[in-house]
């Protein structure tokens, strides 16, 4: 399956601001990256400082742009592997994640940089050049489930990056669990490619869509009709806003309705398609329409009966390639022609996976316990594989485990938390030549541990008896600490052990 991702064009400049207010904003995070608190489209965007500890901030010196696009956070550091926002989320909840970019020549250049965006462990390429050249900003949007209590939204250089990665705004909003729930979100995310209100000349966003999904206008050569009957969004699959049903495109009686949508070529892969319909006429015994729905000539739904109450049809994994044509062919006895109100199109994005949750929690504990930890210790510790944390090696697979931790002589201070014993796939733990204090915790759960290097630190207390009970342990270096007591017999007499405890400790054999 192809995993190439489309760029979804957001807005041209200027962007229209809605004046409508709503007492119930969507739940989640709305971040104005690099800027201050602001109100836009009836929503409040907050500064991003609480969620990231790296990067620089600057303003876009350009007339006519909306406030949300007038600042950026950018990342000039050439040492860090990735630059990450850490957002506390409810594990298991469905999220709408949107990243917004407007270059604006913030670095004195004329062409936006190309770089990677990484959400949890899954990455794709960001190239906003075409939209910027056309005078617009860009956004990437996906629907996913939170697999941990922290969502990481990261940015990283790749082989095509010639200047600094940047970000203008981030939205992470909760969706109702019923939305798009036929997707296997353990394996996939949905990347938004198109979301349109057919026959509309206006863009529909919050507060009309309570989840702040953006429904763009779509007008073609087909006749437009206005609905005479309001709808209840909660009765529709995926809960489209009522406003997308105010206008629809149609065809005259006996003729097929053909809509070329979306208006761009698609790579060969699988897509989630959702189409929304409502009979626009005044309710009566004749207020119904029956027609077949075909996608590129293939039957999508047969004998669809569209009433004034409306209906949704969808496919969770439909193969598409190139141009896409939606054809609605009327039944022979249908008194009126076919009609369609709106559509959504998503690409199925296979998830790269995430590090095992338990290991992630331990690494978060280590980061809190250490001072001067590596600056790239943010985001997923193992994924993407080319952007794993400094000193961390992992197993392969969709839920990798941490197998090696090597932070020899990197200047860390602090202590070893007891939770380190939960890194049960760990084979090598090398933390020598630092300034670690406190005691060596119980490591009896590290049954795969082969080598332990804690030499040249400031550790205190006894040598744990548990070390001698680790079946694969063959090398232990503890010299030049402040350890006291005696060497456990189980460790001293272990067959084949390479054990160093002197000099520097008050330890008897």
CSV table of C-alpha atoms in Angstrom, one decimal:
chain,number,residue,atom,x,y,z
A,1,UNK,CA,0.0,0.0,0.0
A,2,UNK,CA,1.3,3.4,-0.9
A,3,UNK,CA,1.8,5.8,2.0
A,4,UNK,CA,2.3,9.0,0.0
A,5,UNK,CA,0.4,11.9,1.5
A,6,UNK,CA,-1.3,14.8,-0.2
A,7,UNK,CA,-1.0,18.3,1.0
A,8,UNK,CA,-4.5,19.8,1.7
A,9,UNK,CA,-4.7,23.4,0.6
A,10,UNK,CA,-6.0,25.6,3.4
A,11,UNK,CA,-6.6,29.2,2.6
A,12,UNK,CA,-5.6,32.0,0.3
A,13,UNK,CA,-4.9,35.3,1.9
A,14,UNK,CA,-6.8,37.1,3.3
A,15,UNK,CA,-8.8,34.6,5.4
A,16,UNK,CA,-12.4,35.5,6.3
A,17,UNK,CA,-13.1,35.7,10.0
A,18,UNK,CA,-16.4,34.4,11.3
A,19,UNK,CA,-18.2,36.7,13.8
A,20,UNK,CA,-20.5,34.0,15.2
A,21,UNK,CA,-19.9,33.1,18.9
A,22,UNK,CA,-20.5,29.7,20.5
A,23,UNK,CA,-20.5,29.0,24.2
A,24,UNK,CA,-19.2,25.4,23.7
A,25,UNK,CA,-15.8,25.4,21.9
A,26,UNK,CA,-14.4,22.1,20.9
A,27,UNK,CA,-12.4,20.3,23.5
A,28,UNK,CA,-8.7,19.9,23.1
A,29,UNK,CA,-5.8,22.2,22.3
A,30,UNK,CA,-5.6,25.2,20.0
A,31,UNK,CA,-2.0,26.5,19.8
A,32,UNK,CA,-0.8,29.7,18.2
A,33,UNK,CA,2.8,28.7,17.6
A,34,UNK,CA,5.3,31.4,18.4
A,35,UNK,CA,2.6,33.9,19.2
A,36,UNK,CA,0.3,35.0,22.0
A,37,UNK,CA,-3.3,34.4,22.9
A,38,UNK,CA,-5.7,35.3,20.1
A,39,UNK,CA,-9.3,35.0,19.0
A,40,UNK,CA,-10.1,33.7,15.5
A,41,UNK,CA,-13.2,32.1,14.0
A,42,UNK,CA,-14.9,32.1,17.4
A,43,UNK,CA,-12.1,30.1,18.8
A,44,UNK,CA,-9.4,31.0,21.3
A,45,UNK,CA,-5.8,30.0,20.4
A,46,UNK,CA,-3.3,29.9,23.3
A,47,UNK,CA,0.5,30.4,23.3
A,48,UNK,CA,2.5,27.2,22.7
A,49,UNK,CA,5.2,27.7,25.3
A,50,UNK,CA,3.9,25.2,27.8
A,51,UNK,CA,4.0,22.3,25.4
A,52,UNK,CA,7.5,22.7,23.9
A,53,UNK,CA,10.9,23.6,25.3
A,54,UNK,CA,12.9,24.2,22.1
A,55,UNK,CA,12.8,26.5,19.1
A,56,UNK,CA,12.7,30.2,18.4
A,57,UNK,CA,9.8,32.5,17.9
A,58,UNK,CA,9.3,35.2,15.3
A,59,UNK,CA,6.6,37.3,13.6
A,60,UNK,CA,5.7,37.4,9.9
A,61,UNK,CA,6.2,40.9,8.6
A,62,UNK,CA,3.4,40.9,6.0
A,63,UNK,CA,0.3,42.9,5.5
A,64,UNK,CA,-3.1,41.3,5.1
A,65,UNK,CA,-2.6,38.0,6.8
A,66,UNK,CA,-4.8,36.8,9.7
A,67,UNK,CA,-3.4,36.7,13.2
A,68,UNK,CA,-3.1,32.9,13.3
A,69,UNK,CA,-0.6,33.1,10.4
A,70,UNK,CA,1.4,36.0,11.7
A,71,UNK,CA,3.8,34.1,13.9
A,72,UNK,CA,5.8,30.9,13.7
A,73,UNK,CA,8.0,28.8,15.9
A,74,UNK,CA,11.1,27.6,14.0
A,75,UNK,CA,13.9,25.2,14.8
A,76,UNK,CA,17.4,26.3,13.9
A,77,UNK,CA,19.2,23.7,16.1
A,78,UNK,CA,21.4,21.4,14.0
A,79,UNK,CA,22.1,19.0,16.9
A,80,UNK,CA,18.6,17.8,18.0
A,81,UNK,CA,17.2,15.0,16.0
A,82,UNK,CA,13.6,16.1,16.3
A,83,UNK,CA,11.6,19.0,17.9
A,84,UNK,CA,8.5,17.9,19.7
A,85,UNK,CA,5.3,19.3,21.2
A,86,UNK,CA,4.1,17.1,24.1
A,87,UNK,CA,0.3,17.3,24.6
A,88,UNK,CA,-1.5,15.5,27.4
A,89,UNK,CA,-4.5,13.6,26.0
A,90,UNK,CA,-7.0,11.0,27.0
A,91,UNK,CA,-5.7,7.6,26.0
A,92,UNK,CA,-8.2,5.8,23.7
A,93,UNK,CA,-10.0,9.0,22.6
A,94,UNK,CA,-10.4,9.9,19.0
A,95,UNK,CA,-8.5,13.0,17.8
A,96,UNK,CA,-8.6,15.5,14.9
A,97,UNK,CA,-5.0,16.6,14.6
A,98,UNK,CA,-4.2,19.6,12.3
A,99,UNK,CA,-0.9,21.3,11.7
A,100,UNK,CA,-1.0,24.7,9.9
A,101,UNK,CA,1.9,26.2,8.0
A,102,UNK,CA,2.5,29.7,6.6
A,103,UNK,CA,6.1,30.4,5.6
A,104,UNK,CA,5.9,34.2,5.0
A,105,UNK,CA,9.7,34.4,4.4
A,106,UNK,CA,10.3,34.5,8.2
A,107,UNK,CA,14.0,33.5,7.6
A,108,UNK,CA,14.6,36.0,4.8
A,109,UNK,CA,14.2,33.3,2.1
A,110,UNK,CA,11.7,33.0,-0.7
A,111,UNK,CA,11.0,29.2,-0.7
A,112,UNK,CA,9.7,27.3,2.3
A,113,UNK,CA,11.9,24.5,3.7
A,114,UNK,CA,11.0,20.9,3.2
A,115,UNK,CA,11.1,18.7,6.4
A,116,UNK,CA,9.4,15.8,8.2
A,117,UNK,CA,6.4,16.0,10.4
A,118,UNK,CA,6.1,13.2,13.0
A,119,UNK,CA,3.0,12.4,15.0
A,120,UNK,CA,3.7,9.8,17.6
A,121,UNK,CA,5.9,7.5,15.6
A,122,UNK,CA,4.5,8.1,12.1
A,123,UNK,CA,6.1,10.6,9.8
A,124,UNK,CA,5.6,12.2,6.4
A,125,UNK,CA,7.2,14.9,4.3
A,126,UNK,CA,6.1,18.5,4.6
A,127,UNK,CA,6.4,20.7,1.5
A,128,UNK,CA,4.3,23.8,1.4
A,129,UNK,CA,6.1,25.4,-1.6
A,130,UNK,CA,3.2,25.3,-4.1
A,131,UNK,CA,0.6,26.7,-1.7
A,132,UNK,CA,3.0,29.5,-0.6
A,133,UNK,CA,3.7,30.3,-4.2
A,134,UNK,CA,0.0,30.5,-4.9
A,135,UNK,CA,-0.4,32.9,-1.9
A,136,UNK,CA,-1.9,30.5,0.5
A,137,UNK,CA,-1.1,28.6,3.7
A,138,UNK,CA,-1.2,24.9,4.1
A,139,UNK,CA,-2.5,22.3,6.6
A,140,UNK,CA,-2.2,18.7,7.2
A,141,UNK,CA,-5.1,17.0,9.0
A,142,UNK,CA,-5.5,13.5,10.3
A,143,UNK,CA,-8.0,11.5,12.4
A,144,UNK,CA,-6.4,9.1,14.9
A,145,UNK,CA,-6.8,7.5,18.3
A,146,UNK,CA,-4.6,8.5,21.2
A,147,UNK,CA,-2.5,5.4,22.0
A,148,UNK,CA,-0.8,7.0,25.0
A,149,UNK,CA,-1.5,9.7,27.6
A,150,UNK,CA,0.8,12.0,25.8
A,151,UNK,CA,0.6,12.9,22.1
A,152,UNK,CA,3.8,14.0,20.4
A,153,UNK,CA,3.8,16.3,17.4
A,154,UNK,CA,7.3,16.6,16.1
A,155,UNK,CA,9.3,18.2,13.3
A,156,UNK,CA,12.7,17.0,12.0
A,157,UNK,CA,15.1,17.7,9.2
A,158,UNK,CA,15.6,15.2,6.3
A,159,UNK,CA,17.9,15.0,3.4
A,160,UNK,CA,16.0,17.7,1.5
A,161,UNK,CA,16.0,20.3,4.3
A,162,UNK,CA,18.0,23.4,3.5
A,163,UNK,CA,16.7,25.8,6.1
A,164,UNK,CA,14.8,25.7,9.4
A,165,UNK,CA,11.6,23.6,10.0
A,166,UNK,CA,8.7,25.7,11.3
A,167,UNK,CA,5.1,25.6,12.4
A,168,UNK,CA,2.3,28.3,12.5
A,169,UNK,CA,-0.4,26.6,14.5
A,170,UNK,CA,-1.5,23.2,15.9
A,171,UNK,CA,-5.0,22.0,16.6
A,172,UNK,CA,-5.6,18.8,18.6
A,173,UNK,CA,-9.4,18.4,19.1
A,174,UNK,CA,-11.5,15.5,20.5
A,175,UNK,CA,-14.0,13.8,18.2
A,176,UNK,CA,-17.0,11.8,19.4
A,177,UNK,CA,-16.1,8.1,19.4
A,178,UNK,CA,-18.9,7.3,16.9
A,179,UNK,CA,-17.2,9.3,14.1
A,180,UNK,CA,-15.4,7.3,11.5
A,181,UNK,CA,-15.5,4.3,13.9
A,182,UNK,CA,-15.4,1.6,11.2
A,183,UNK,CA,-11.7,2.3,10.7
A,184,UNK,CA,-9.2,0.1,12.5
A,185,UNK,CA,-7.4,2.9,14.3
A,186,UNK,CA,-5.0,0.4,15.9
A,187,UNK,CA,-3.4,0.1,12.4
A,188,UNK,CA,-4.4,3.3,10.5
A,189,UNK,CA,-4.9,7.0,10.7
A,190,UNK,CA,-7.1,8.8,8.2
A,191,UNK,CA,-5.4,11.7,6.4
A,192,UNK,CA,-7.9,14.3,5.1
A,193,UNK,CA,-7.6,14.9,1.4
A,194,UNK,CA,-11.0,16.5,0.6
A,195,UNK,CA,-14.0,17.6,2.5
A,196,UNK,CA,-16.6,19.6,0.4
A,197,UNK,CA,-20.1,21.0,0.5
A,198,UNK,CA,-21.4,20.6,-3.0
A,199,UNK,CA,-23.2,23.6,-4.4
A,200,UNK,CA,-22.0,25.9,-1.7
A,201,UNK,CA,-20.1,29.1,-2.2
A,202,UNK,CA,-19.0,29.4,1.4
A,203,UNK,CA,-16.6,27.6,3.6
A,204,UNK,CA,-18.1,25.9,6.7
A,205,UNK,CA,-16.1,25.7,9.9
A,206,UNK,CA,-16.6,26.2,13.6
A,207,UNK,CA,-19.1,27.0,15.1
A,208,UNK,CA,-21.2,25.4,12.3
A,209,UNK,CA,-19.1,22.3,12.5
A,210,UNK,CA,-18.6,21.8,16.3
A,211,UNK,CA,-15.4,19.8,15.7
A,212,UNK,CA,-13.9,22.6,13.6
A,213,UNK,CA,-13.7,20.4,10.5
A,214,UNK,CA,-13.3,22.5,7.4
A,215,UNK,CA,-15.9,22.0,4.6
A,216,UNK,CA,-14.8,23.8,1.5
A,217,UNK,CA,-17.1,25.1,-1.2
A,218,UNK,CA,-17.5,23.0,-4.4
A,219,UNK,CA,-19.3,24.4,-7.5
A,220,UNK,CA,-19.2,22.8,-10.9
A,221,UNK,CA,-21.5,22.8,-14.0
A,222,UNK,CA,-24.3,20.9,-12.2
A,223,UNK,CA,-27.5,22.8,-11.1
A,224,UNK,CA,-27.6,23.8,-7.5
A,225,UNK,CA,-30.8,23.4,-5.4
A,226,UNK,CA,-31.6,24.7,-1.9
A,227,UNK,CA,-33.0,22.5,0.8
A,228,UNK,CA,-36.5,23.2,2.2
A,229,UNK,CA,-36.0,21.0,5.2
A,230,UNK,CA,-33.5,21.2,8.1
A,231,UNK,CA,-31.6,18.1,9.2
A,232,UNK,CA,-30.3,16.8,12.5
A,233,UNK,CA,-26.6,16.2,12.2
A,234,UNK,CA,-26.5,13.6,15.0
A,235,UNK,CA,-28.7,11.3,12.9
A,236,UNK,CA,-26.0,11.1,10.2
A,237,UNK,CA,-23.0,8.9,10.2
A,238,UNK,CA,-19.9,11.1,11.1
A,239,UNK,CA,-22.2,14.0,12.1
A,240,UNK,CA,-21.7,16.5,9.2
A,241,UNK,CA,-22.9,20.0,10.1
A,242,UNK,CA,-26.5,20.9,9.1
A,243,UNK,CA,-25.1,23.7,6.9
A,244,UNK,CA,-23.7,21.3,4.3
A,245,UNK,CA,-27.2,20.3,3.4
A,246,UNK,CA,-28.5,23.8,2.7
A,247,UNK,CA,-27.3,23.4,-0.9
A,248,UNK,CA,-26.9,20.4,-3.1
A,249,UNK,CA,-26.1,19.7,-6.8
A,250,UNK,CA,-28.6,17.7,-8.8
A,251,UNK,CA,-29.5,16.6,-12.3
A,252,UNK,CA,-32.9,16.7,-14.1
A,253,UNK,CA,-35.3,13.8,-14.1
A,254,UNK,CA,-34.0,10.7,-15.9
A,255,UNK,CA,-30.4,12.0,-16.2
A,256,UNK,CA,-27.3,10.8,-14.3
A,257,UNK,CA,-25.6,13.2,-12.0
A,258,UNK,CA,-21.8,13.2,-12.6
A,259,UNK,CA,-19.4,14.9,-10.2
A,260,UNK,CA,-15.7,14.9,-10.8
A,261,UNK,CA,-14.4,15.0,-7.2
A,262,UNK,CA,-11.9,15.6,-5.9
A,263,UNK,CA,-10.3,17.9,-8.5
A,264,UNK,CA,-6.8,16.3,-8.3
A,265,UNK,CA,-5.1,13.1,-9.2
A,266,UNK,CA,-4.9,10.4,-6.5
A,267,UNK,CA,-2.1,7.8,-6.1
A,268,UNK,CA,-3.0,4.2,-6.3
A,269,UNK,CA,-4.0,3.1,-2.7
A,270,UNK,CA,-7.0,2.7,-0.5
A,271,UNK,CA,-9.3,5.5,0.7
A,272,UNK,CA,-12.2,6.1,3.1
A,273,UNK,CA,-15.1,7.7,1.2
A,274,UNK,CA,-18.2,9.2,2.8
A,275,UNK,CA,-21.0,10.8,0.8
A,276,UNK,CA,-24.0,12.7,2.2
A,277,UNK,CA,-27.4,13.1,0.6
A,278,UNK,CA,-30.7,14.8,1.3
A,279,UNK,CA,-33.8,15.3,-0.8
A,280,UNK,CA,-34.2,19.1,-0.8
A,281,UNK,CA,-37.9,19.2,-1.5
A,282,UNK,CA,-40.8,19.9,1.0
A,283,UNK,CA,-41.8,16.6,2.7
A,284,UNK,CA,-44.6,14.8,0.9
A,285,UNK,CA,-45.5,11.3,-0.2
A,286,UNK,CA,-43.3,12.0,-3.2
A,287,UNK,CA,-40.3,13.3,-1.3
A,288,UNK,CA,-37.8,10.6,-2.2
A,289,UNK,CA,-35.2,9.9,-4.8
A,290,UNK,CA,-33.8,6.5,-5.8
A,291,UNK,CA,-30.5,6.1,-7.7
A,292,UNK,CA,-27.4,4.0,-7.9
A,293,UNK,CA,-24.0,5.5,-6.8
A,294,UNK,CA,-21.0,4.5,-8.8
A,295,UNK,CA,-17.3,5.5,-8.2
A,296,UNK,CA,-15.2,5.3,-11.4
A,297,UNK,CA,-17.9,3.1,-12.9
A,298,UNK,CA,-17.9,0.6,-10.1
A,299,UNK,CA,-21.1,0.1,-8.0
A,300,UNK,CA,-20.7,1.9,-4.7
A,301,UNK,CA,-24.3,1.7,-3.4
A,302,UNK,CA,-27.3,0.3,-5.3
A,303,UNK,CA,-30.8,1.7,-5.1
A,304,UNK,CA,-30.0,4.4,-2.6
A,305,UNK,CA,-33.3,5.9,-1.4
A,306,UNK,CA,-32.8,9.5,-0.4
A,307,UNK,CA,-35.5,11.2,1.6
A,308,UNK,CA,-35.8,14.6,3.3
A,309,UNK,CA,-34.3,13.0,6.4
A,310,UNK,CA,-31.1,12.4,4.6
A,311,UNK,CA,-28.6,9.5,4.4
A,312,UNK,CA,-24.9,8.7,4.4
A,313,UNK,CA,-23.1,6.0,2.4
A,314,UNK,CA,-19.4,5.2,2.9
A,315,UNK,CA,-16.6,2.8,2.2
A,316,UNK,CA,-13.7,2.3,4.7
A,317,UNK,CA,-11.2,1.0,2.1
A,318,UNK,CA,-12.0,1.8,-1.5
A,319,UNK,CA,-9.3,1.5,-4.1
A,320,UNK,CA,-8.7,4.7,-6.2
A,321,UNK,CA,-6.1,5.9,-8.7
A,322,UNK,CA,-5.9,9.0,-10.9
A,323,UNK,CA,-9.0,11.1,-11.5
A,324,UNK,CA,-12.2,10.2,-9.6
A,325,UNK,CA,-15.7,10.4,-10.9
A,326,UNK,CA,-18.9,10.0,-8.8
A,327,UNK,CA,-21.9,9.0,-10.9
A,328,UNK,CA,-25.4,8.9,-9.6
A,329,UNK,CA,-27.7,7.0,-12.0
A,330,UNK,CA,-31.4,7.4,-11.4
A,331,UNK,CA,-33.9,4.5,-11.1
A,332,UNK,CA,-36.3,4.2,-14.0
A,333,UNK,CA,-39.4,5.2,-12.0
A,334,UNK,CA,-37.7,8.0,-9.9
A,335,UNK,CA,-39.8,11.2,-10.2
A,336,UNK,CA,-36.7,13.5,-9.9
A,337,UNK,CA,-33.0,13.3,-10.7
A,338,UNK,CA,-30.2,12.3,-8.3
A,339,UNK,CA,-28.8,14.7,-5.7
A,340,UNK,CA,-25.7,15.0,-3.5
A,341,UNK,CA,-24.9,17.4,-0.7
A,342,UNK,CA,-21.4,16.7,0.6
A,343,UNK,CA,-18.4,14.4,0.6
A,344,UNK,CA,-15.3,13.5,2.6
A,345,UNK,CA,-12.3,11.7,1.3
A,346,UNK,CA,-9.4,10.3,3.4
A,347,UNK,CA,-6.3,8.3,2.6
A,348,UNK,CA,-5.6,5.3,4.9
A,349,UNK,CA,-2.3,5.9,6.5
A,350,UNK,CA,-0.6,2.8,7.9
A,351,UNK,CA,0.8,3.7,11.3
A,352,UNK,CA,4.5,3.1,11.8
A,353,UNK,CA,3.6,2.1,15.4
A,354,UNK,CA,4.5,3.4,18.8
A,355,UNK,CA,7.0,2.2,21.4
A,356,UNK,CA,5.4,-0.1,24.0
A,357,UNK,CA,3.5,2.1,26.4
A,358,UNK,CA,5.3,0.7,29.5
A,359,UNK,CA,8.7,1.5,28.1
A,360,UNK,CA,7.6,5.0,27.1
A,361,UNK,CA,6.4,5.7,30.7
A,362,UNK,CA,9.8,4.5,32.0
A,363,UNK,CA,11.7,6.8,29.6
A,364,UNK,CA,9.5,9.7,30.8
A,365,UNK,CA,10.5,8.9,34.4
A,366,UNK,CA,14.2,8.8,33.4
A,367,UNK,CA,13.9,12.2,31.7
A,368,UNK,CA,12.3,13.6,34.8
A,369,UNK,CA,15.0,12.1,37.1
A,370,UNK,CA,17.9,13.2,34.9
A,371,UNK,CA,19.3,16.7,34.7
A,372,UNK,CA,20.9,17.7,31.4
A,373,UNK,CA,19.4,14.8,29.5
A,374,UNK,CA,19.9,14.7,25.7
A,375,UNK,CA,17.9,17.5,24.1
A,376,UNK,CA,16.2,15.2,21.6
A,377,UNK,CA,14.5,13.2,24.4
A,378,UNK,CA,11.0,14.1,23.2
A,379,UNK,CA,8.4,12.3,21.2
A,380,UNK,CA,8.5,8.6,20.7
A,381,UNK,CA,11.7,7.1,22.0
A,382,UNK,CA,12.1,4.5,19.2
A,383,UNK,CA,10.2,5.8,16.2
A,384,UNK,CA,10.7,6.8,13.5
A,385,UNK,CA,13.7,4.5,13.5
A,386,UNK,CA,16.0,7.1,12.1
A,387,UNK,CA,14.9,9.6,14.8
A,388,UNK,CA,15.2,7.5,18.0
A,389,UNK,CA,16.4,9.2,21.2
A,390,UNK,CA,20.1,9.7,21.7
A,391,UNK,CA,21.5,6.6,23.4
A,392,UNK,CA,18.4,4.5,22.8
A,393,UNK,CA,18.3,1.3,20.7
A,394,UNK,CA,15.1,-0.6,20.1
A,395,UNK,CA,13.7,-3.8,18.8
A,396,UNK,CA,11.8,-3.8,15.5
A,397,UNK,CA,8.1,-4.1,14.9
A,398,UNK,CA,5.0,-1.9,15.4
A,399,UNK,CA,5.4,-1.8,19.2
A,400,UNK,CA,9.2,-1.8,19.7
A,401,UNK,CA,10.9,-2.3,23.0
A,402,UNK,CA,14.0,-0.5,24.3
A,403,UNK,CA,16.9,-3.0,24.2
A,404,UNK,CA,19.9,-0.7,24.9
A,405,UNK,CA,20.5,2.5,26.8
A,406,UNK,CA,24.0,4.0,26.4
A,407,UNK,CA,24.5,7.5,27.8
A,408,UNK,CA,28.2,7.1,28.7
A,409,UNK,CA,29.9,10.4,29.5
A,410,UNK,CA,27.1,12.8,28.3
A,411,UNK,CA,27.1,14.9,31.5
A,412,UNK,CA,23.8,13.8,33.0
A,413,UNK,CA,23.1,14.3,36.7
A,414,UNK,CA,20.2,13.0,38.9
A,415,UNK,CA,19.3,9.5,40.0
A,416,UNK,CA,18.0,6.2,38.7
A,417,UNK,CA,14.3,5.9,39.3
A,418,UNK,CA,13.0,2.4,40.5
A,419,UNK,CA,10.8,2.3,37.4
A,420,UNK,CA,13.9,1.5,35.3
A,421,UNK,CA,13.4,-2.1,36.3
A,422,UNK,CA,10.3,-2.1,34.0
A,423,UNK,CA,12.5,-1.9,30.9
A,424,UNK,CA,12.3,-5.7,30.8
A,425,UNK,CA,13.7,-6.0,27.2
A,426,UNK,CA,16.9,-4.1,28.2
A,427,UNK,CA,20.1,-6.0,27.3
A,428,UNK,CA,22.6,-3.2,27.9
A,429,UNK,CA,22.5,-0.4,30.4
A,430,UNK,CA,25.5,1.9,30.1
A,431,UNK,CA,25.4,5.1,32.2
A,432,UNK,CA,29.1,5.4,33.1
A,433,UNK,CA,31.2,8.6,33.5
A,434,UNK,CA,28.3,10.9,34.5
A,435,UNK,CA,27.3,12.4,37.9
A,436,UNK,CA,24.5,10.1,39.0
A,437,UNK,CA,23.7,10.1,42.7
A,438,UNK,CA,21.5,8.0,45.0
A,439,UNK,CA,21.3,4.2,45.2
A,440,UNK,CA,21.2,1.5,42.5
A,441,UNK,CA,17.6,0.4,42.4
A,442,UNK,CA,16.4,-3.2,42.4
A,443,UNK,CA,17.0,-4.5,38.9
A,444,UNK,CA,15.7,-8.0,39.4
A,445,UNK,CA,13.1,-7.6,36.6
A,446,UNK,CA,15.8,-7.1,34.0
A,447,UNK,CA,16.0,-10.7,33.1
A,448,UNK,CA,17.5,-9.9,29.6
A,449,UNK,CA,20.3,-7.7,31.0
A,450,UNK,CA,23.8,-8.7,29.8
A,451,UNK,CA,26.0,-5.7,30.6
A,452,UNK,CA,25.7,-3.0,33.3
A,453,UNK,CA,28.1,0.0,33.3
A,454,UNK,CA,27.6,2.5,36.2
A,455,UNK,CA,31.2,3.3,36.8
A,456,UNK,CA,32.6,6.8,37.4
A,457,UNK,CA,29.5,8.3,39.0
A,458,UNK,CA,28.5,9.3,42.6
A,459,UNK,CA,26.2,6.4,43.4
A,460,UNK,CA,25.8,5.4,47.1
A,461,UNK,CA,24.5,2.6,49.2
A,462,UNK,CA,24.9,-1.2,48.7
A,463,UNK,CA,25.4,-3.3,45.6
A,464,UNK,CA,22.0,-4.9,45.1
A,465,UNK,CA,21.7,-8.6,45.8
A,466,UNK,CA,19.4,-8.8,42.8
A,467,UNK,CA,22.3,-8.3,40.3
A,468,UNK,CA,23.6,-11.8,41.0
A,469,UNK,CA,20.2,-13.3,40.1
A,470,UNK,CA,20.1,-12.0,36.5
A,471,UNK,CA,20.6,-15.0,34.3
A,472,UNK,CA,22.2,-13.3,31.3
A,473,UNK,CA,24.4,-10.8,33.2
A,474,UNK,CA,28.1,-11.2,32.2
A,475,UNK,CA,29.6,-7.8,32.8
A,476,UNK,CA,29.2,-5.3,35.7
A,477,UNK,CA,31.4,-2.2,36.1
A,478,UNK,CA,30.7,-0.2,39.3
A,479,UNK,CA,34.2,1.3,40.1
A,480,UNK,CA,34.7,4.9,41.2
A,481,UNK,CA,31.4,5.5,43.0
A,482,UNK,CA,30.6,5.8,46.7
A,483,UNK,CA,29.2,2.3,47.2
A,484,UNK,CA,29.5,0.6,50.6
A,485,UNK,CA,29.0,-2.9,52.1
A,486,UNK,CA,30.0,-6.2,50.6
A,487,UNK,CA,29.8,-7.7,47.2
A,488,UNK,CA,26.8,-10.1,47.1
A,489,UNK,CA,28.0,-13.7,46.9
A,490,UNK,CA,25.6,-14.5,44.1
A,491,UNK,CA,27.3,-11.8,42.0
A,492,UNK,CA,30.9,-12.4,43.1
A,493,UNK,CA,30.6,-16.2,42.4
A,494,UNK,CA,28.6,-15.9,39.2
A,495,UNK,CA,30.2,-18.0,36.4
A,496,UNK,CA,31.9,-16.0,33.7
A,497,UNK,CA,31.1,-12.6,35.2
A,498,UNK,CA,33.4,-9.7,34.4
A,499,UNK,CA,33.1,-7.7,37.7
A,500,UNK,CA,34.8,-4.4,38.5
A,501,UNK,CA,34.1,-2.6,41.8
A,502,UNK,CA,37.5,-1.1,42.6
A,503,UNK,CA,38.8,1.5,43.0
A,504,UNK,CA,36.7,4.2,44.5
A,505,UNK,CA,34.2,2.2,46.6
A,506,UNK,CA,34.2,1.1,50.3
A,507,UNK,CA,33.2,-2.5,49.4
A,508,UNK,CA,34.6,-5.6,50.9
A,509,UNK,CA,34.8,-8.9,49.0
